[in-house]
Every structure is written in C-alpha cells, then in structure tokens.
Amino acid sequence: GHGYIEAVVGPMYSGKSEELIRRLKRAKIAKQEVIVFKPCIDNRYSKEDVVSHSGISIRAIAINHTEEIHKYITDETQVVGIDEVQFFDEGIVAVALELADKGIRVIAAGLDLDFKAEPFGPVPELLARAEFVDKLQAVCVKCGAPATRTQRLINKEPARYDDPIILVGATESYEARCRKCHRIKK
Ligand code: ADP
Ligand code: TMP
Ligand code: ZN
C-alpha cells in the first residue's frame, strides 16, 4: 500500500481519541492489520487500551520509548495508530516517517497546544510532515463557542505560567475553552 501520515489534533475533549478509534475500527472492518500505541504515562482510564472521554475504546500497546514501536511492526502491519502523541519525544516523528515510507498508514492523535497554548512537544513537527491534518474543536464550557484550547485548573483556579507541562488528568484538572475564555496566571 501507499504509506502516509494522518495527524488528528485539537484541545482535550475535542474527540481526537474517538476519531482515532473510528478510523482504526474501519481499517479493521476492511481486514487490515492494525496496531495501536500509547505512552505508558497515560493510564487514566486504562493501562492498555485507548479510551475516549465518552467511554469507547480499542486495544493498544503501552510503550515508554518511541523505539519500542519497531519491535511490534511486522511485514503484515498496514495501519499504525498512535494516541497522546504529544507525550512522546521528537523521535516519534522519525518513526512515523519511517513507517509511512515503508507503506504503512500512520494515524497520530494528540494535543497541538499545552495548557499555556504553546505548541506541544513533537506535534508541530508532526503536523508539518503529515500528509493529512485534522484540527478538531471541543465546546467551550464557559461560552459554548468552539474550543481550541485546554484550560488547566489547580484548585479551581487557572494554572500558573511556570507550572510543569506534563500533568496527566481529566475533568478534575482540565476544561475545554475558546481563545477568549482561556486563562493563564502570569
Ligand atoms: P480527546 O481525545 O480529544 O480528549 P475524546 O475523543 O476522548 O476527546 O472525547 C470526546 C468526547 O468528550 C465527546 O464526544 C463528548 O462526549 C465528551 N466531552 C466532554 N466535554 C466536552 C466538551 N467540552 N466539548 C466536547 N465534548 C466533550
Ligand atoms: P486527551 O487529549 O486525550 O484528553 O488527554 C490529554 C492528556 O494530556 C491528559 O492526561 C492531560 C495531559 N495534559 C498535559 O500533561 N499538559 C497539558 O498542558 C495539557 C493541556 C494536557
Ligand atoms: Zn469561551
């Protein structure tokens, strides 16, 4: 087959995992050989599955380092899904390119922006190199507008600018918000 990279990005709750799962399940219906990866760091809903906020899921392999992906790829592999791609190091881009060059369809989903609305880890590079890009919006919980950003809340207050980038969590720590309603404490 022809390999290529599909990137699915957007803020939290924008439906990235649902869209990734939808594409992967359709590939399975087409009897394609599918493998799904996620970083070990994300064990919110499940240690092994990719699970959406709405509860749909697909079997995945949790890995610590991008290089581990190669161990699981065989000559039969046709489609590779990667969720939470923002948590991987820059090496994930090289791996995605290598797989696509080999003829594999690579679908990578993750946050384009961190809680400060700054580009997140390897995702900008991945977006530049992907053949197809879908930028999804959530719904702003403050005003109902399309949400392009993720609000981090610490004790219900906007997080500070110098907070660490990585903080695994869901509704207790994060909300979807639009540009106008998004806040960072300087
Ligand atoms: P992502 O992977 O982008 O975080 P998911 O695919 O896991 O998103 O979850 C998307 C689902 O989250 C939606 O279908 C909806 O059920 C739920 N959801 C919760 N809060 C919101 C919100 N503010 N805007 C849109 N969907 C939301
Ligand atoms: P989601 O996009 O699948 O909802 O999950 C995003 C994960 O990323 C979630 O565990 C929270 C985490 N996260 C950070 O670590 N830093 C950030 O700046 C943001 C916005 C999210
Ligand atoms: Zn808003």
Coordinates of C-alpha atoms and ligand atoms in Angstrom, one line a residue:
G1 CA 0.0 0.0 0.0
H2 CA 0.9 3.7 -0.1
G3 CA 2.1 5.0 3.3
Y4 CA 1.2 8.4 4.7
I5 CA 0.7 10.2 7.9
E6 CA -2.6 11.4 9.2
A7 CA -2.5 13.8 12.2
V8 CA -5.6 14.4 14.4
V9 CA -5.1 17.3 16.8
G10 CA -7.0 19.7 19.0
P11 CA -7.6 20.5 22.7
M12 CA -8.8 18.0 25.3
Y13 CA -12.4 16.7 24.7
S14 CA -12.3 17.6 21.0
G15 CA -12.9 14.0 20.0
K16 CA -9.3 13.0 19.0
S17 CA -9.4 9.6 20.6
E18 CA -13.0 9.0 19.2
E19 CA -11.8 9.9 15.7
L20 CA -8.6 7.8 16.0
I21 CA -10.7 4.8 17.2
R22 CA -13.3 5.4 14.4
R23 CA -10.6 5.3 11.7
L24 CA -8.9 2.2 13.3
K25 CA -12.1 0.3 13.6
R26 CA -13.0 1.0 10.0
A27 CA -9.5 -0.3 9.0
K28 CA -10.2 -3.5 10.9
I29 CA -13.5 -3.8 9.1
A30 CA -11.5 -3.6 5.9
K31 CA -9.5 -6.6 7.3
Q32 CA -6.3 -4.5 7.6
E33 CA -3.6 -5.4 10.1
V34 CA -3.8 -2.6 12.7
I35 CA -1.6 -1.9 15.7
V36 CA -2.2 0.9 18.3
F37 CA 0.3 2.5 20.6
K38 CA 0.0 4.9 23.5
P39 CA 2.6 6.2 26.0
C40 CA 2.7 4.4 29.4
I41 CA 2.4 7.8 31.1
D42 CA -1.3 7.9 30.2
N43 CA -3.1 5.4 32.5
R44 CA -6.2 7.5 33.3
Y45 CA -8.9 5.2 32.1
S46 CA -6.9 2.0 31.3
K47 CA -3.3 0.8 31.3
E48 CA -3.6 -1.0 28.0
D49 CA -6.5 0.5 26.0
V50 CA -7.0 3.8 24.2
V51 CA -10.2 5.1 25.9
S52 CA -12.2 8.2 24.9
H53 CA -13.8 10.5 27.4
S54 CA -17.2 9.1 26.2
G55 CA -16.0 5.6 27.0
I56 CA -15.3 4.0 23.6
S57 CA -12.1 2.1 23.4
I58 CA -9.7 0.0 21.4
R59 CA -6.9 -2.4 22.4
A60 CA -3.4 -0.7 22.5
I61 CA 0.2 -1.3 23.4
A62 CA 1.6 1.0 26.1
I63 CA 5.2 1.9 25.4
N64 CA 7.8 4.0 27.2
H65 CA 10.1 4.9 24.3
T66 CA 9.4 5.5 20.6
E67 CA 12.0 2.9 19.6
E68 CA 9.8 0.1 21.1
I69 CA 7.3 0.6 18.2
H70 CA 9.8 -1.2 15.8
K71 CA 9.6 -4.4 17.9
Y72 CA 5.9 -4.8 17.2
I73 CA 5.8 -3.9 13.4
T74 CA 5.8 -6.9 11.1
D75 CA 5.7 -7.3 7.3
E76 CA 1.9 -7.7 7.7
T77 CA 1.3 -4.4 9.5
Q78 CA -0.8 -2.0 7.4
V79 CA -2.1 0.6 9.8
V80 CA -0.4 2.1 12.9
G81 CA -2.4 4.2 15.4
I82 CA -0.7 6.4 18.0
D83 CA -2.6 8.3 20.7
E84 CA -1.4 11.0 23.1
V85 CA 1.5 11.7 20.6
Q86 CA 2.4 14.9 22.5
F87 CA 3.9 12.8 25.3
F88 CA 6.5 11.1 23.0
D89 CA 9.9 12.6 22.3
E90 CA 10.9 14.1 19.0
G91 CA 11.9 10.6 17.8
I92 CA 8.3 9.8 17.2
V93 CA 8.4 11.9 14.1
A94 CA 11.2 9.9 12.6
V95 CA 9.5 6.7 13.4
A96 CA 6.2 7.9 11.8
L97 CA 8.1 8.9 8.6
E98 CA 9.9 5.6 8.5
L99 CA 6.7 3.6 8.8
A100 CA 5.0 5.8 6.2
D101 CA 8.0 5.3 3.8
K102 CA 7.5 1.5 4.3
G103 CA 3.9 1.8 3.0
I104 CA 2.2 1.9 6.4
R105 CA -0.8 4.3 7.1
V106 CA 0.1 6.1 10.3
I107 CA -2.6 7.9 12.3
A108 CA -1.4 10.0 15.1
A109 CA -3.6 11.9 17.6
G110 CA -2.6 14.3 20.2
L111 CA -2.7 17.8 21.7
D112 CA -1.4 20.6 19.4
L113 CA -1.2 23.0 22.3
D114 CA -0.3 22.7 26.0
F115 CA -2.3 24.4 28.8
K116 CA -0.4 27.7 28.1
A117 CA -1.5 27.4 24.4
E118 CA 2.1 26.8 23.3
P119 CA 2.9 24.1 20.7
F120 CA 3.2 20.7 22.5
G121 CA 6.4 18.6 22.1
P122 CA 6.8 16.8 18.8
V123 CA 3.3 17.7 17.5
P124 CA 4.3 20.9 15.5
E125 CA 6.9 18.9 13.6
L126 CA 4.5 16.1 13.0
L127 CA 1.9 18.5 11.7
A128 CA 4.3 19.9 9.2
R129 CA 5.3 16.5 7.9
A130 CA 1.9 14.8 7.8
E131 CA 0.0 14.4 4.5
F132 CA -3.3 14.9 6.2
V133 CA -4.2 17.1 9.2
D134 CA -7.5 17.4 11.0
K135 CA -7.7 20.1 13.7
L136 CA -10.8 19.3 15.9
Q137 CA -12.6 21.7 18.3
A138 CA -14.3 20.9 21.6
V139 CA -17.1 23.0 23.1
C140 CA -16.0 25.9 25.4
V141 CA -17.5 25.1 28.8
K142 CA -17.7 28.9 29.6
C143 CA -19.5 30.3 26.5
G144 CA -20.3 27.4 24.1
A145 CA -18.0 28.6 21.3
P146 CA -15.8 26.2 19.5
A147 CA -12.9 25.4 22.0
T148 CA -9.4 25.4 20.6
R149 CA -7.6 25.4 23.9
T150 CA -7.3 23.4 27.1
Q151 CA -7.7 25.3 30.4
R152 CA -5.7 23.8 33.3
L153 CA -7.2 24.4 36.7
I154 CA -5.4 24.0 40.1
N155 CA -7.8 24.2 43.0
K156 CA -10.4 25.6 40.5
E157 CA -8.0 28.5 39.7
P158 CA -6.2 29.0 36.3
A159 CA -2.7 27.3 36.4
R160 CA 0.4 29.4 36.5
Y161 CA 2.6 30.0 33.5
D162 CA 5.6 28.2 35.2
D163 CA 3.6 25.1 36.0
P164 CA 5.1 21.8 34.6
I165 CA 3.9 21.0 31.1
I166 CA 3.0 17.4 31.9
L167 CA 0.2 16.8 34.3
V168 CA -2.0 13.7 33.5
G169 CA -5.6 14.3 34.3
A170 CA -9.2 14.8 33.0
T171 CA -12.2 16.8 34.2
E172 CA -10.7 17.5 37.7
S173 CA -7.8 19.5 36.2
Y174 CA -8.8 20.4 32.6
E175 CA -11.6 22.2 30.7
A176 CA -12.1 22.9 27.0
R177 CA -12.2 26.6 26.3
C178 CA -12.1 29.1 23.4
R179 CA -9.4 31.7 23.0
K180 CA -11.4 34.4 24.7
C181 CA -12.2 32.3 27.8
H182 CA -8.8 30.7 28.2
R183 CA -6.7 32.0 31.2
I184 CA -3.1 31.6 32.4
K185 CA -1.8 33.1 35.6
K186 CA 1.4 35.1 34.9
Ligands
ADP1 P1 -10.0 13.9 23.2 O1 -9.2 12.6 22.8 O2 -9.8 15.0 22.1 O3 -9.7 14.4 24.6 P2 -12.3 12.2 23.3 O4 -12.4 11.5 22.0 O5 -11.6 11.3 24.4 O6 -11.5 13.6 23.1 O7 -13.7 12.6 23.9 C1 -14.6 13.3 23.2 C2 -15.9 13.3 24.0 O8 -15.8 14.1 25.2 C3 -17.1 13.9 23.3 O9 -17.7 13.1 22.4 C4 -18.0 14.2 24.5 O10 -18.8 13.1 24.8 C5 -17.1 14.5 25.6 N1 -16.9 15.9 26.1 C6 -16.8 16.2 27.4 N2 -16.7 17.6 27.5 C7 -16.7 18.1 26.3 C8 -16.6 19.4 25.7 N3 -16.4 20.5 26.5 N4 -16.7 19.5 24.4 C9 -16.9 18.5 23.6 N5 -17.0 17.2 24.0 C10 -16.9 17.0 25.4
TMP2 P1 -6.7 14.0 25.9 O1 -6.3 15.0 24.9 O2 -6.8 12.6 25.4 O3 -8.0 14.4 26.6 O4 -5.6 13.9 27.1 C1 -4.6 14.9 27.2 C2 -3.7 14.5 28.3 O5 -2.6 15.4 28.4 C3 -4.3 14.5 29.7 O6 -3.8 13.4 30.5 C4 -3.8 15.8 30.3 C5 -2.5 16.0 29.7 N1 -2.0 17.4 29.6 C6 -0.7 17.7 30.0 O7 0.0 16.9 30.5 N2 -0.3 19.0 29.8 C7 -1.1 20.0 29.3 O8 -0.6 21.1 29.1 C8 -2.4 19.6 28.8 C9 -3.3 20.6 28.2 C10 -2.8 18.3 29.0
ZN3 ZN -15.5 30.6 25.5

